[in-house]
Coordinates of N, CA and C in Angstrom, one line a residue:
M24 N -18.0 -39.7 -18.8 CA -17.1 -38.8 -19.5 C -15.8 -39.4 -19.8
L25 N -15.4 -40.3 -19.0 CA -14.1 -40.9 -19.3 C -14.2 -41.8 -20.5
F26 N -15.5 -42.5 -20.4 CA -15.6 -43.5 -21.6 C -15.6 -42.7 -23.0
S27 N -16.2 -41.4 -22.9 CA -16.3 -40.7 -24.3 C -15.0 -40.2 -24.7
Q28 N -14.1 -39.9 -23.6 CA -12.7 -39.4 -23.9 C -12.1 -40.7 -24.6
T29 N -12.2 -41.8 -24.0 CA -11.6 -43.0 -24.4 C -12.0 -43.3 -25.8
K30 N -13.2 -43.2 -26.1 CA -13.8 -43.6 -27.3 C -13.3 -42.6 -28.5
T31 N -13.1 -41.3 -28.1 CA -12.7 -40.1 -29.0 C -11.1 -40.4 -29.3
L32 N -10.3 -40.8 -28.2 CA -8.9 -41.2 -28.5 C -8.8 -42.5 -29.5
K33 N -9.6 -43.5 -29.2 CA -9.6 -44.6 -29.9 C -9.9 -44.3 -31.5
N34 N -11.0 -43.5 -31.6 CA -11.3 -43.0 -33.0 C -10.2 -42.2 -33.7
V35 N -9.6 -41.5 -33.0 CA -8.4 -40.7 -33.6 C -7.3 -41.5 -34.0
A36 N -7.0 -42.5 -33.1 CA -5.9 -43.5 -33.5 C -6.1 -44.3 -34.7
T37 N -7.3 -44.6 -35.1 CA -7.7 -45.5 -36.1 C -7.8 -44.6 -37.4
N38 N -6.9 -44.5 -38.2 CA -7.0 -43.7 -39.5 C -7.7 -44.4 -40.4
K39 N -8.5 -43.5 -41.1 CA -9.2 -44.1 -42.3 C -8.3 -44.3 -43.4
K40 N -8.4 -45.3 -44.4 CA -7.5 -45.5 -45.5 C -7.7 -44.2 -46.4
P41 N -6.6 -43.7 -46.6 CA -6.6 -42.5 -47.5 C -7.3 -42.7 -48.9
K42 N -7.9 -41.6 -49.5 CA -8.5 -41.7 -50.7 C -7.4 -41.7 -52.0
H43 N -6.3 -41.1 -51.7 CA -5.1 -41.0 -52.6 C -3.8 -41.0 -51.9
P44 N -2.7 -41.3 -52.5 CA -1.5 -41.4 -52.0 C -0.9 -40.2 -51.2
N45 N -1.5 -38.9 -51.6 CA -1.0 -37.7 -50.9 C -2.0 -36.9 -50.3
Q46 N -2.8 -37.6 -49.5 CA -3.9 -37.0 -48.7 C -3.4 -36.5 -47.6
Y47 N -3.9 -35.0 -47.4 CA -3.3 -34.3 -46.3 C -4.6 -33.6 -45.6
P48 N -4.6 -33.2 -44.2 CA -5.6 -32.8 -43.7 C -5.8 -31.2 -44.3
A49 N -7.0 -30.6 -44.2 CA -7.3 -29.4 -44.8 C -6.4 -28.2 -44.6
D50 N -5.9 -28.3 -43.2 CA -4.9 -27.0 -43.0 C -3.5 -27.3 -43.5
Y51 N -3.1 -28.3 -44.2 CA -1.9 -28.4 -45.0 C -2.0 -27.8 -46.1
Y52 N -3.0 -27.5 -46.8 CA -3.2 -27.2 -48.3 C -2.9 -25.4 -48.2
A53 N -2.1 -25.1 -49.2 CA -1.8 -23.5 -49.3 C -3.0 -22.9 -49.8
G54 N -3.2 -21.8 -49.3 CA -4.4 -20.9 -49.8 C -4.3 -20.0 -50.7
F55 N -5.3 -19.3 -51.2 CA -5.1 -18.3 -52.3 C -4.0 -17.3 -52.2
W56 N -3.9 -16.5 -51.1 CA -3.1 -15.6 -51.2 C -1.6 -15.9 -51.1
I57 N -1.1 -17.0 -50.5 CA 0.3 -17.6 -50.5 C 0.6 -17.9 -52.0
R58 N -0.4 -18.5 -52.7 CA -0.2 -19.1 -54.0 C -0.2 -17.8 -55.0
F59 N -0.8 -16.7 -54.7 CA -0.9 -15.5 -55.5 C 0.4 -14.8 -55.3
W60 N 1.1 -14.8 -54.1 CA 2.4 -14.2 -54.0 C 3.4 -14.9 -54.6
A61 N 3.3 -16.1 -54.5 CA 4.4 -17.0 -55.2 C 4.2 -17.0 -56.7
F62 N 3.0 -16.8 -57.2 CA 2.9 -16.6 -58.6 C 3.3 -15.2 -59.2
L63 N 3.2 -14.1 -58.3 CA 3.8 -13.0 -58.7 C 5.3 -12.9 -58.7
V64 N 6.0 -13.6 -57.9 CA 7.4 -13.7 -57.8 C 7.9 -14.4 -59.1
D65 N 7.0 -15.5 -59.5 CA 7.4 -16.3 -60.6 C 7.2 -15.4 -62.0
V66 N 6.2 -14.6 -62.1 CA 5.8 -13.9 -63.2 C 7.0 -12.7 -63.3
F67 N 7.3 -12.2 -62.2 CA 8.5 -11.1 -62.1 C 9.7 -11.8 -62.7
L68 N 10.1 -13.0 -62.2 CA 11.4 -13.7 -62.7 C 11.2 -14.1 -64.2
I69 N 10.0 -14.4 -64.7 CA 10.0 -14.7 -66.0 C 10.1 -13.5 -67.0
A70 N 9.4 -12.3 -66.5 CA 9.6 -11.0 -67.2 C 11.0 -10.6 -67.3
C71 N 11.8 -10.9 -66.4 CA 13.3 -10.7 -66.3 C 13.9 -11.5 -67.3
M72 N 13.6 -12.8 -67.1 CA 14.1 -13.9 -68.2 C 13.8 -13.4 -69.6
K73 N 12.6 -13.1 -69.9 CA 12.1 -12.9 -71.1 C 12.7 -11.4 -71.6
G74 N 13.0 -10.5 -70.9 CA 13.9 -9.4 -71.3 C 15.3 -9.6 -71.6
L75 N 16.0 -10.4 -70.7 CA 17.3 -10.9 -71.1 C 17.4 -11.7 -72.5
I76 N 16.4 -12.6 -72.7 CA 16.6 -13.4 -73.9 C 16.2 -12.7 -75.1
F77 N 15.2 -11.7 -75.0 CA 14.8 -11.0 -76.2 C 16.0 -10.0 -76.4
T78 N 16.5 -9.4 -75.6 CA 17.7 -8.4 -75.8 C 18.9 -9.1 -76.5
W79 N 19.1 -10.3 -76.0 CA 20.1 -11.2 -76.6 C 19.8 -11.5 -78.0
L80 N 18.5 -11.9 -78.2 CA 18.3 -12.4 -79.6 C 18.0 -11.1 -80.6
A81 N 17.8 -9.9 -79.9 CA 17.6 -8.5 -80.8 C 18.9 -8.3 -81.3
R82 N 20.2 -8.8 -80.8 CA 21.5 -8.5 -81.2 C 21.6 -9.1 -82.7
F83 N 20.9 -10.2 -82.9 CA 20.9 -10.8 -84.3 C 19.9 -10.4 -85.4
N84 N 19.6 -9.0 -85.0 CA 18.5 -8.6 -86.0 C 17.2 -9.2 -86.1
L85 N 16.8 -10.0 -85.1 CA 15.5 -10.7 -85.1 C 14.5 -9.7 -84.8
P86 N 13.2 -9.8 -85.4 CA 12.2 -9.0 -85.0 C 11.4 -9.1 -83.8
M87 N 12.2 -8.7 -82.6 CA 11.6 -9.2 -81.3 C 10.5 -8.3 -80.9
E88 N 10.2 -7.0 -81.6 CA 8.9 -6.2 -81.3 C 7.9 -6.4 -82.0
N89 N 7.9 -7.4 -82.9 CA 6.7 -8.0 -83.5 C 5.8 -8.6 -82.5
P90 N 4.5 -8.1 -82.5 CA 3.6 -8.7 -81.4 C 3.5 -10.1 -81.2
Y91 N 3.4 -10.9 -82.7 CA 3.3 -12.2 -82.5 C 4.7 -12.9 -82.0
V92 N 5.7 -12.2 -82.6 CA 7.0 -13.0 -81.9 C 7.1 -12.8 -80.4
N93 N 6.5 -11.5 -80.0 CA 6.6 -11.4 -78.6 C 5.7 -12.3 -77.9
F94 N 4.4 -12.6 -78.4 CA 3.5 -13.4 -77.7 C 4.0 -14.9 -77.7
I95 N 4.3 -15.3 -78.9 CA 4.9 -16.7 -78.8 C 6.1 -17.0 -78.1
G96 N 7.1 -16.0 -78.3 CA 8.3 -16.3 -77.5 C 8.1 -16.1 -75.9
G97 N 7.1 -15.1 -75.7 CA 6.9 -15.0 -74.2 C 6.1 -16.1 -73.7
S98 N 5.2 -16.5 -74.3 CA 4.3 -17.8 -74.0 C 5.2 -19.2 -73.8
C99 N 6.4 -19.2 -74.7 CA 7.2 -20.3 -74.7 C 8.1 -20.4 -73.4
I100 N 8.6 -19.1 -73.1 CA 9.3 -18.9 -71.8 C 8.5 -19.0 -70.5
Y101 N 7.3 -18.6 -70.5 CA 6.3 -18.7 -69.5 C 6.1 -20.1 -69.1
L102 N 5.7 -21.0 -70.3 CA 5.3 -22.3 -70.2 C 6.6 -23.2 -69.5
A103 N 7.6 -22.8 -70.2 CA 8.9 -23.6 -70.1 C 9.4 -23.4 -68.7
Y104 N 9.3 -22.1 -68.1 CA 9.6 -21.9 -66.8 C 8.7 -22.9 -65.8
F105 N 7.5 -22.8 -65.9 CA 6.7 -23.6 -65.0 C 6.8 -25.1 -65.1
I106 N 6.8 -25.5 -66.3 CA 6.8 -27.1 -66.8 C 8.3 -27.5 -66.2
L107 N 9.3 -26.9 -66.6 CA 10.7 -27.5 -66.2 C 10.9 -27.3 -64.7
L108 N 10.8 -26.2 -64.2 CA 10.9 -26.1 -62.8 C 10.1 -27.1 -61.7
T109 N 8.7 -27.2 -62.3 CA 8.0 -28.0 -61.5 C 8.3 -29.6 -61.6
R110 N 8.7 -29.8 -62.8 CA 9.4 -31.2 -63.1 C 10.5 -31.7 -62.4
Y111 N 11.6 -30.8 -62.5 CA 12.8 -31.1 -62.1 C 13.2 -30.5 -60.7
N112 N 12.3 -29.9 -60.1 CA 12.5 -29.3 -58.7 C 11.4 -29.9 -57.6
D113 N 11.0 -31.0 -57.9 CA 10.0 -31.7 -57.0 C 8.7 -30.8 -56.7
G114 N 8.2 -30.3 -57.8 CA 7.0 -29.6 -57.6 C 7.0 -28.1 -57.2
Q115 N 8.2 -27.6 -57.3 CA 8.3 -26.2 -56.9 C 8.9 -25.4 -57.8
T116 N 8.5 -24.1 -58.0 CA 9.0 -23.0 -58.9 C 9.8 -22.2 -58.0
I117 N 10.5 -21.3 -58.2 CA 11.3 -20.4 -57.3 C 10.4 -19.5 -56.5
G118 N 9.1 -19.1 -56.9 CA 8.2 -18.4 -56.1 C 7.7 -19.4 -55.1
K119 N 7.4 -20.6 -55.3 CA 7.0 -21.5 -54.3 C 8.1 -22.0 -53.4
M120 N 9.3 -22.1 -53.9 CA 10.4 -22.3 -52.6 C 10.5 -21.1 -51.7
I121 N 10.2 -19.9 -52.2 CA 10.4 -18.7 -51.4 C 9.3 -18.8 -50.3
F122 N 8.2 -19.1 -50.6 CA 6.9 -19.2 -49.7 C 6.6 -20.5 -49.2
G123 N 7.6 -21.5 -49.6 CA 7.5 -22.8 -49.0 C 6.3 -23.7 -49.1
I124 N 5.8 -23.6 -50.4 CA 4.7 -24.4 -50.8 C 5.0 -25.3 -52.0
K125 N 4.4 -26.4 -52.2 CA 4.8 -27.4 -53.3 C 3.5 -28.0 -53.9
V126 N 3.7 -28.3 -55.2 CA 2.6 -29.1 -55.7 C 2.7 -30.6 -55.7
V127 N 1.5 -31.1 -55.1 CA 1.6 -32.6 -55.0 C 0.4 -33.3 -55.8
S128 N 0.7 -34.4 -56.2 CA -0.4 -35.2 -57.1 C -1.3 -35.8 -55.9
F129 N -2.6 -36.0 -56.4 CA -3.4 -36.7 -55.5 C -3.4 -38.1 -55.9
T130 N -3.1 -38.6 -57.2 CA -3.3 -40.0 -57.7 C -1.8 -40.7 -57.9
E131 N -0.7 -39.9 -57.7 CA 0.6 -40.5 -57.9 C 1.5 -40.1 -56.8
K132 N 2.6 -40.9 -56.3 CA 3.3 -40.6 -55.3 C 4.2 -39.5 -55.7
E133 N 4.5 -39.2 -57.0 CA 5.4 -38.2 -57.6 C 4.8 -37.6 -58.8
L134 N 5.0 -36.3 -59.1 CA 4.5 -35.8 -60.2 C 5.0 -36.4 -61.4
T135 N 4.3 -36.7 -62.5 CA 4.6 -37.4 -63.7 C 4.6 -36.2 -64.8
W136 N 5.2 -36.5 -66.0 CA 5.2 -35.7 -67.0 C 3.7 -35.2 -67.6
S137 N 3.0 -36.4 -67.6 CA 1.5 -36.1 -68.1 C 0.8 -35.0 -67.0
T138 N 1.0 -35.3 -65.8 CA 0.4 -34.4 -64.7 C 0.9 -33.0 -64.9
I139 N 2.1 -32.9 -65.0 CA 2.8 -31.5 -65.2 C 2.3 -30.9 -66.5
L140 N 2.4 -31.6 -67.6 CA 1.9 -31.1 -68.9 C 0.3 -30.5 -68.8
I141 N -0.4 -31.3 -68.1 CA -1.8 -30.8 -68.0 C -2.0 -29.7 -67.1
R142 N -1.4 -29.7 -65.8 CA -1.5 -28.7 -65.0 C -0.7 -27.4 -65.4
E143 N 0.7 -27.5 -65.6 CA 1.5 -26.3 -65.9 C 1.4 -26.0 -67.4
G144 N 1.3 -26.9 -68.2 CA 1.3 -26.6 -69.8 C 0.1 -26.1 -70.2
A145 N -0.8 -27.2 -70.3 CA -2.2 -26.7 -70.9 C -3.1 -25.8 -70.1
M146 N -3.1 -25.9 -68.8 CA -4.0 -25.0 -68.0 C -3.4 -23.7 -67.8
R147 N -2.1 -23.5 -67.7 CA -1.5 -22.2 -67.7 C -1.7 -21.3 -69.1
F148 N -1.5 -22.2 -70.3 CA -1.7 -21.7 -71.5 C -3.1 -21.2 -71.5
I149 N -4.1 -21.8 -71.2 CA -5.5 -21.5 -71.3 C -5.6 -20.3 -70.4
F150 N -5.1 -20.1 -69.2 CA -5.1 -19.1 -68.4 C -4.6 -17.7 -68.9
S151 N -3.4 -18.0 -69.7 CA -2.7 -16.8 -70.3 C -3.3 -16.4 -71.4
V152 N -4.2 -16.9 -72.1 CA -4.8 -16.5 -73.5 C -5.6 -15.3 -73.1
N153 N -6.4 -15.5 -72.2 CA -7.5 -14.4 -71.9 C -7.5 -14.0 -70.4
P154 N -7.2 -12.7 -70.2 CA -7.3 -12.4 -68.6 C -8.6 -12.7 -67.9
L155 N -9.7 -12.9 -68.5 CA -10.9 -13.3 -67.8 C -10.8 -14.7 -67.2
F156 N -9.9 -15.6 -68.0 CA -9.7 -16.9 -67.6 C -8.9 -17.0 -66.3
L157 N -8.3 -16.0 -65.9 CA -7.5 -15.9 -64.7 C -8.5 -16.1 -63.4
L158 N -9.6 -15.8 -63.7 CA -10.6 -16.0 -62.5 C -10.7 -17.4 -62.1
G159 N -10.2 -18.5 -62.8 CA -10.1 -19.8 -62.6 C -9.4 -20.1 -61.2
Y160 N -8.4 -19.0 -61.1 CA -7.5 -19.2 -59.9 C -8.4 -18.9 -58.6
L161 N -9.4 -18.2 -58.7 CA -10.1 -17.8 -57.6 C -11.0 -18.9 -56.9
V162 N -11.1 -20.1 -57.7 CA -11.8 -21.2 -57.1 C -11.1 -21.8 -56.0
C163 N -9.8 -21.6 -55.8 CA -9.0 -22.1 -54.9 C -9.3 -21.4 -53.4
A164 N -9.9 -20.2 -53.4 CA -10.2 -19.7 -52.3 C -11.6 -20.4 -51.6
F165 N -12.3 -21.2 -52.4 CA -13.5 -21.6 -51.9 C -13.7 -23.1 -51.7
T166 N -12.6 -23.9 -52.2 CA -12.7 -25.3 -52.2 C -11.9 -26.0 -50.9
P167 N -12.3 -27.0 -50.4 CA -11.8 -27.7 -49.2 C -10.3 -27.8 -49.4
D168 N -9.8 -28.3 -50.4 CA -8.4 -28.8 -50.8 C -7.7 -27.6 -51.5
K169 N -8.4 -26.4 -51.6 CA -7.9 -25.2 -52.1 C -7.2 -25.4 -53.5
T170 N -7.8 -26.0 -54.4 CA -7.6 -26.3 -55.6 C -8.1 -25.5 -56.8
H171 N -7.5 -24.9 -57.6 CA -7.8 -24.2 -58.6 C -8.3 -25.1 -59.8
I172 N -8.9 -24.5 -60.9 CA -9.3 -25.1 -62.1 C -8.4 -26.1 -62.6
G173 N -7.4 -25.8 -62.9 CA -6.0 -26.8 -63.4 C -5.8 -27.8 -62.5
D174 N -5.8 -27.6 -61.1 CA -5.8 -28.7 -60.2 C -6.7 -29.7 -60.4
F175 N -8.0 -29.4 -60.6 CA -9.1 -30.3 -60.8 C -8.8 -31.3 -62.0
F176 N -8.4 -30.7 -63.1 CA -8.0 -31.5 -64.2 C -6.8 -32.3 -64.0
A177 N -5.8 -31.9 -63.3 CA -4.6 -32.6 -63.1 C -4.6 -33.5 -61.8
Q178 N -5.7 -33.2 -61.1 CA -5.7 -34.1 -59.8 C -4.6 -33.8 -59.1
T179 N -4.2 -32.4 -58.8 CA -3.1 -32.0 -58.0 C -3.6 -31.1 -57.0
G180 N -2.7 -30.6 -56.0 CA -3.0 -29.6 -55.0 C -1.7 -29.1 -54.7
V181 N -1.7 -27.9 -53.8 CA -0.5 -27.1 -53.5 C -0.7 -27.3 -51.8
V182 N 0.5 -27.8 -51.3 CA 0.6 -27.8 -49.8 C 1.5 -27.0 -49.3
T183 N 1.6 -26.7 -48.0 CA 2.5 -26.0 -47.3 C 3.6 -26.7 -46.8
L184 N 4.9 -26.7 -47.0 CA 6.0 -27.5 -46.7 C 6.2 -27.6 -45.0
K185 N 6.0 -26.5 -44.3 CA 6.2 -26.5 -42.9 C 5.2 -27.5 -42.2
M186 N 3.9 -27.6 -42.8 CA 3.0 -28.5 -42.2 C 3.4 -30.0 -42.5
I187 N 4.0 -30.3 -43.5 CA 4.3 -31.6 -43.7 C 5.5 -32.0 -43.0
R188 N 6.4 -31.2 -42.7 CA 7.8 -31.6 -42.0 C 7.3 -31.7 -40.4
Q189 N 6.3 -31.4 -40.0 CA 6.0 -31.6 -38.5 C 5.7 -33.1 -38.3
P190 N 6.1 -33.4 -37.0 CA 5.7 -34.9 -36.8 C 4.3 -35.2 -36.7
K191 N 3.8 -36.5 -37.1 CA 2.3 -36.8 -37.1 C 1.9 -36.7 -35.7
K192 N 2.8 -37.2 -34.7 CA 2.4 -37.1 -33.5 C 1.9 -35.8 -32.9
Y193 N 2.2 -34.6 -33.5 CA 2.1 -33.3 -33.1 C 0.4 -33.3 -33.5
H194 N 0.2 -33.3 -34.8 CA -1.1 -33.3 -35.4 C -2.1 -34.2 -34.5
L195 N -1.8 -35.5 -34.3 CA -2.7 -36.2 -33.5 C -3.0 -35.7 -32.1
A196 N -2.0 -35.3 -31.4 CA -2.0 -34.7 -30.1 C -3.0 -33.4 -30.0
K197 N -2.7 -32.6 -31.0 CA -3.5 -31.4 -31.4 C -5.0 -31.8 -31.5
Q198 N -5.3 -32.7 -32.4 CA -6.5 -33.1 -32.6 C -7.3 -33.9 -31.5
V199 N -6.5 -34.7 -30.7 CA -7.1 -35.2 -29.5 C -7.4 -34.2 -28.4
K200 N -6.6 -33.1 -28.3 CA -6.9 -32.2 -27.3 C -8.1 -31.3 -27.7
Y201 N -8.1 -31.1 -28.9 CA -9.3 -30.2 -29.5 C -10.6 -31.1 -29.2
E202 N -10.7 -32.4 -29.6 CA -11.7 -33.2 -29.3 C -12.2 -33.4 -27.9
Q203 N -11.1 -33.4 -27.0 CA -11.4 -33.5 -25.6 C -12.1 -32.3 -24.9
T204 N -11.8 -31.0 -25.6 CA -12.3 -29.9 -25.1 C -13.7 -29.6 -25.6
N205 N -14.0 -30.3 -26.7 CA -15.3 -30.2 -27.2 C -16.4 -31.3 -26.8
I206 N -16.2 -32.0 -25.9 CA -17.0 -33.2 -25.5 C -18.2 -32.6 -24.5

């Protein structure tokens, strides 16, 4: 029994080479519900911004009640919010900040413009065109890295910040204790 415990400790200490620069254990990834609530906060803030901007533009006698202007203007505000905040705020929107989650890239150390434009620009536009496409978000409830369709294309994921901030020794000790009890 002592030999098997030593072997287990030895196996835990030798880490395999990560698949990508930002590889995290499965419990680091933010699940469907926390991402959903962060998204609702962001949509509420976007609706407030849209109302303020459209009210201000209506003062100049622009046809803001036109459905085409409303859709195009609203889409531009929606996409600009997600693209700019994700790029300039280290992978976080205001909703993600409130819930302590962050977007990370699996292939790059930091998010680049191309990654953000794929994830936040193209995929969010596709999801917003048809409400049926919003089902693409449900995929994150069933994947090990909790990624949705947009994350697959951009090779990104959403992680919980409080898990990243904990020292690695804590996670190794937790894993060793768990493996010792299961011998």
